[in-house]
Amino acid sequence: ILASYVGSMQAGRPEQERAQIARALGKNTMDELRREMGKLESSVHGDTVTTLAQTKAAGLQTLYTLVFCIMFGIIFAAAAGWQIRREIRRRVDLLVRKAQKLAHGEDIGPRLDGIDEISDLDRAFHAMAELLAERTGDLERYRLLADRTQCLMLFARRHDGRILHAD
């Protein structure tokens, strides 16, 4: 009978049916039934509260883990960006020093290794330095020739102005 009363409570049966079951159990049994139902409700409510607390704790732990991962990612990205900036700056400074050496007529040193844009720029810079050295040498020879002769005849290409021959 007790099981049917509990079942009627859980099934949502009408109040009249529950009252009928309660009369069948008797008054003393009804008080016991109420106490048992109170215990049952409090234990179910306690389990629900425990489950909600566990869910909240798990959610907070997940949030803390997510925040930690995001902060770690930000720190890692900043450190990597700083290191990349430092390496690029070092190589650009090397190119600046090479330009200053070239301006003073000094040897600019070896080419940079690599396949990146800065290495491409260094290769173009070396090609330009070689052309300047070649043209400067040509001009120096022609200047010496011009100093020693009174009549000078130059043969130059029309499209680039390069001196082909001097008499």
mmCIF file of C-alpha atoms in Angstrom:
data_model
loop_
_atom_site.group_PDB
_atom_site.id
_atom_site.type_symbol
_atom_site.label_atom_id
_atom_site.label_comp_id
_atom_site.label_asym_id
_atom_site.label_seq_id
_atom_site.Cartn_x
_atom_site.Cartn_y
_atom_site.Cartn_z
ATOM 1 C CA ILE A 1 0.000 0.000 0.000
ATOM 2 C CA LEU A 2 2.874 2.320 0.901
ATOM 3 C CA ALA A 3 4.454 1.691 -2.489
ATOM 4 C CA SER A 4 1.207 2.482 -4.260
ATOM 5 C CA TYR A 5 0.904 5.748 -2.304
ATOM 6 C CA VAL A 6 4.432 6.765 -3.283
ATOM 7 C CA GLY A 7 3.699 5.705 -6.853
ATOM 8 C CA SER A 8 0.543 7.831 -6.862
ATOM 9 C CA MET A 9 2.562 10.810 -5.644
ATOM 10 C CA GLN A 10 5.111 10.335 -8.377
ATOM 11 C CA ALA A 11 2.527 9.645 -11.060
ATOM 12 C CA GLY A 12 0.584 12.799 -10.161
ATOM 13 C CA ARG A 13 -2.671 10.987 -9.339
ATOM 14 C CA PRO A 14 -5.621 13.022 -8.156
ATOM 15 C CA GLU A 15 -5.903 13.991 -4.500
ATOM 16 C CA GLN A 16 -9.025 11.834 -3.997
ATOM 17 C CA GLU A 17 -7.142 8.683 -4.984
ATOM 18 C CA ARG A 18 -4.303 9.517 -2.618
ATOM 19 C CA ALA A 19 -6.741 10.201 0.175
ATOM 20 C CA GLN A 20 -8.369 6.817 -0.419
ATOM 21 C CA ILE A 21 -4.981 5.089 -0.169
ATOM 22 C CA ALA A 22 -4.199 7.081 2.987
ATOM 23 C CA ARG A 23 -7.515 5.963 4.655
ATOM 24 C CA ALA A 24 -6.642 2.387 3.827
ATOM 25 C CA LEU A 25 -3.295 2.739 5.578
ATOM 26 C CA GLY A 26 -4.734 4.274 8.748
ATOM 27 C CA LYS A 27 -3.843 7.387 10.684
ATOM 28 C CA ASN A 28 -0.595 6.156 12.338
ATOM 29 C CA THR A 29 0.617 4.809 9.095
ATOM 30 C CA MET A 30 -0.279 8.121 7.477
ATOM 31 C CA ASP A 31 2.014 10.017 9.860
ATOM 32 C CA GLU A 32 4.781 7.527 9.166
ATOM 33 C CA LEU A 33 4.109 7.894 5.488
ATOM 34 C CA ARG A 34 4.413 11.690 5.717
ATOM 35 C CA ARG A 35 7.703 11.360 7.607
ATOM 36 C CA GLU A 36 9.057 8.908 5.038
ATOM 37 C CA MET A 37 7.917 11.135 2.199
ATOM 38 C CA GLY A 38 9.630 14.116 3.867
ATOM 39 C CA LYS A 39 12.848 12.115 4.153
ATOM 40 C CA LEU A 40 12.533 10.996 0.565
ATOM 41 C CA GLU A 41 11.948 14.580 -0.666
ATOM 42 C CA SER A 42 14.845 15.972 1.379
ATOM 43 C CA SER A 43 17.216 13.271 0.144
ATOM 44 C CA VAL A 44 16.168 13.885 -3.451
ATOM 45 C CA HIS A 45 16.516 17.632 -2.915
ATOM 46 C CA GLY A 46 19.918 17.138 -1.267
ATOM 47 C CA ASP A 47 21.135 15.023 -4.188
ATOM 48 C CA THR A 48 19.924 17.703 -6.590
ATOM 49 C CA VAL A 49 21.792 20.388 -4.663
ATOM 50 C CA THR A 50 24.909 18.203 -4.597
ATOM 51 C CA THR A 51 24.615 17.572 -8.304
ATOM 52 C CA LEU A 52 24.170 21.314 -8.991
ATOM 53 C CA ALA A 53 27.191 22.121 -6.825
ATOM 54 C CA GLN A 54 29.265 19.524 -8.647
ATOM 55 C CA THR A 55 28.112 20.895 -12.001
ATOM 56 C CA LYS A 56 28.967 24.447 -10.915
ATOM 57 C CA ALA A 57 32.405 23.345 -9.691
ATOM 58 C CA ALA A 58 33.074 21.493 -12.948
ATOM 59 C CA GLY A 59 31.969 24.555 -14.924
ATOM 60 C CA LEU A 60 34.296 26.811 -12.920
ATOM 61 C CA GLN A 61 37.164 24.381 -13.410
ATOM 62 C CA THR A 62 36.511 24.390 -17.166
ATOM 63 C CA LEU A 63 36.386 28.200 -17.150
ATOM 64 C CA TYR A 64 39.680 28.440 -15.251
ATOM 65 C CA THR A 65 41.283 25.974 -17.669
ATOM 66 C CA LEU A 66 40.022 27.986 -20.631
ATOM 67 C CA VAL A 67 41.291 31.269 -19.166
ATOM 68 C CA PHE A 68 44.673 29.648 -18.435
ATOM 69 C CA CYS A 69 44.940 28.331 -22.014
ATOM 70 C CA ILE A 70 44.030 31.735 -23.468
ATOM 71 C CA MET A 71 46.562 33.528 -21.254
ATOM 72 C CA PHE A 72 49.245 30.968 -22.150
ATOM 73 C CA GLY A 73 48.458 31.449 -25.844
ATOM 74 C CA ILE A 74 48.699 35.231 -25.542
ATOM 75 C CA ILE A 75 52.030 35.027 -23.695
ATOM 76 C CA PHE A 76 53.396 32.500 -26.217
ATOM 77 C CA ALA A 77 52.288 34.630 -29.186
ATOM 78 C CA ALA A 78 53.843 37.750 -27.638
ATOM 79 C CA ALA A 79 57.138 35.947 -26.975
ATOM 80 C CA ALA A 80 57.219 34.492 -30.493
ATOM 81 C CA GLY A 81 56.409 37.898 -32.014
ATOM 82 C CA TRP A 82 59.148 39.572 -29.966
ATOM 83 C CA GLN A 83 61.699 36.939 -31.080
ATOM 84 C CA ILE A 84 60.707 37.259 -34.752
ATOM 85 C CA ARG A 85 60.879 41.065 -34.536
ATOM 86 C CA ARG A 86 64.321 40.835 -32.947
ATOM 87 C CA GLU A 87 65.642 38.527 -35.693
ATOM 88 C CA ILE A 88 64.226 40.689 -38.496
ATOM 89 C CA ARG A 89 65.625 43.829 -36.859
ATOM 90 C CA ARG A 90 69.075 42.223 -36.586
ATOM 91 C CA ARG A 91 69.130 41.388 -40.291
ATOM 92 C CA VAL A 92 67.820 44.809 -41.348
ATOM 93 C CA ASP A 93 70.504 46.456 -39.201
ATOM 94 C CA LEU A 94 73.084 44.320 -41.015
ATOM 95 C CA LEU A 95 71.785 45.610 -44.366
ATOM 96 C CA VAL A 96 71.981 49.198 -43.077
ATOM 97 C CA ARG A 97 75.621 48.683 -42.057
ATOM 98 C CA LYS A 98 76.355 47.224 -45.514
ATOM 99 C CA ALA A 99 74.824 50.334 -47.160
ATOM 100 C CA GLN A 100 76.968 52.565 -44.976
ATOM 101 C CA LYS A 101 80.092 50.564 -45.893
ATOM 102 C CA LEU A 102 79.214 50.842 -49.585
ATOM 103 C CA ALA A 103 78.766 54.598 -49.227
ATOM 104 C CA HIS A 104 82.289 54.830 -47.778
ATOM 105 C CA GLY A 105 83.745 52.617 -50.510
ATOM 106 C CA GLU A 106 84.427 49.662 -48.213
ATOM 107 C CA ASP A 107 83.799 45.969 -48.864
ATOM 108 C CA ILE A 108 80.244 45.073 -47.847
ATOM 109 C CA GLY A 109 81.027 41.520 -46.758
ATOM 110 C CA PRO A 110 79.406 38.172 -47.550
ATOM 111 C CA ARG A 111 75.848 37.622 -48.681
ATOM 112 C CA LEU A 112 73.146 36.667 -46.203
ATOM 113 C CA ASP A 113 71.941 33.073 -46.247
ATOM 114 C CA GLY A 114 68.279 32.279 -46.535
ATOM 115 C CA ILE A 115 65.302 32.289 -48.838
ATOM 116 C CA ASP A 116 63.287 35.113 -47.276
ATOM 117 C CA GLU A 117 62.671 38.673 -48.435
ATOM 118 C CA ILE A 118 65.617 40.100 -46.518
ATOM 119 C CA SER A 119 67.960 37.624 -48.231
ATOM 120 C CA ASP A 120 66.455 38.634 -51.589
ATOM 121 C CA LEU A 121 67.099 42.270 -50.730
ATOM 122 C CA ASP A 122 70.688 41.428 -49.754
ATOM 123 C CA ARG A 123 71.257 39.623 -53.069
ATOM 124 C CA ALA A 124 69.917 42.645 -54.972
ATOM 125 C CA PHE A 125 72.100 44.903 -52.848
ATOM 126 C CA HIS A 126 75.180 42.817 -53.692
ATOM 127 C CA ALA A 127 74.293 42.894 -57.401
ATOM 128 C CA MET A 128 73.974 46.662 -57.207
ATOM 129 C CA ALA A 129 77.334 46.895 -55.369
ATOM 130 C CA GLU A 130 78.989 44.770 -58.075
ATOM 131 C CA LEU A 131 77.561 46.972 -60.825
ATOM 132 C CA LEU A 132 78.679 50.108 -59.002
ATOM 133 C CA ALA A 133 82.173 48.679 -58.576
ATOM 134 C CA GLU A 134 82.309 47.770 -62.279
ATOM 135 C CA ARG A 135 81.044 51.178 -63.393
ATOM 136 C CA THR A 136 83.328 52.987 -60.954
ATOM 137 C CA GLY A 137 86.281 51.013 -62.299
ATOM 138 C CA ASP A 138 85.306 51.877 -65.867
ATOM 139 C CA LEU A 139 84.949 55.558 -65.015
ATOM 140 C CA GLU A 140 88.296 55.566 -63.237
ATOM 141 C CA ARG A 141 90.035 54.017 -66.254
ATOM 142 C CA TYR A 142 88.414 56.547 -68.591
ATOM 143 C CA ARG A 143 89.308 59.405 -66.262
ATOM 144 C CA LEU A 144 92.959 58.304 -66.295
ATOM 145 C CA LEU A 145 92.813 57.977 -70.068
ATOM 146 C CA ALA A 146 91.264 61.427 -70.387
ATOM 147 C CA ASP A 147 93.950 62.951 -68.156
ATOM 148 C CA ARG A 148 96.738 61.577 -70.378
ATOM 149 C CA THR A 149 95.322 62.453 -73.769
ATOM 150 C CA GLN A 150 94.272 65.673 -75.390
ATOM 151 C CA CYS A 151 91.792 64.158 -77.792
ATOM 152 C CA LEU A 152 89.356 61.560 -76.532
ATOM 153 C CA MET A 153 86.826 59.617 -78.529
ATOM 154 C CA LEU A 154 84.242 57.547 -76.631
ATOM 155 C CA PHE A 155 81.938 54.950 -78.026
ATOM 156 C CA ALA A 156 78.839 54.480 -75.909
ATOM 157 C CA ARG A 157 75.632 52.515 -76.253
ATOM 158 C CA ARG A 158 72.675 54.750 -76.847
ATOM 159 C CA HIS A 159 70.081 52.832 -74.789
ATOM 160 C CA ASP A 160 72.048 52.578 -71.490
ATOM 161 C CA GLY A 161 74.924 55.064 -71.921
ATOM 162 C CA ARG A 162 77.592 52.467 -71.184
ATOM 163 C CA ILE A 163 81.002 53.276 -72.641
ATOM 164 C CA LEU A 164 82.058 50.551 -75.017
ATOM 165 C CA HIS A 165 85.387 51.882 -76.177
ATOM 166 C CA ALA A 166 87.602 54.911 -75.709
ATOM 167 C CA ASP A 167 90.421 56.154 -77.985
#
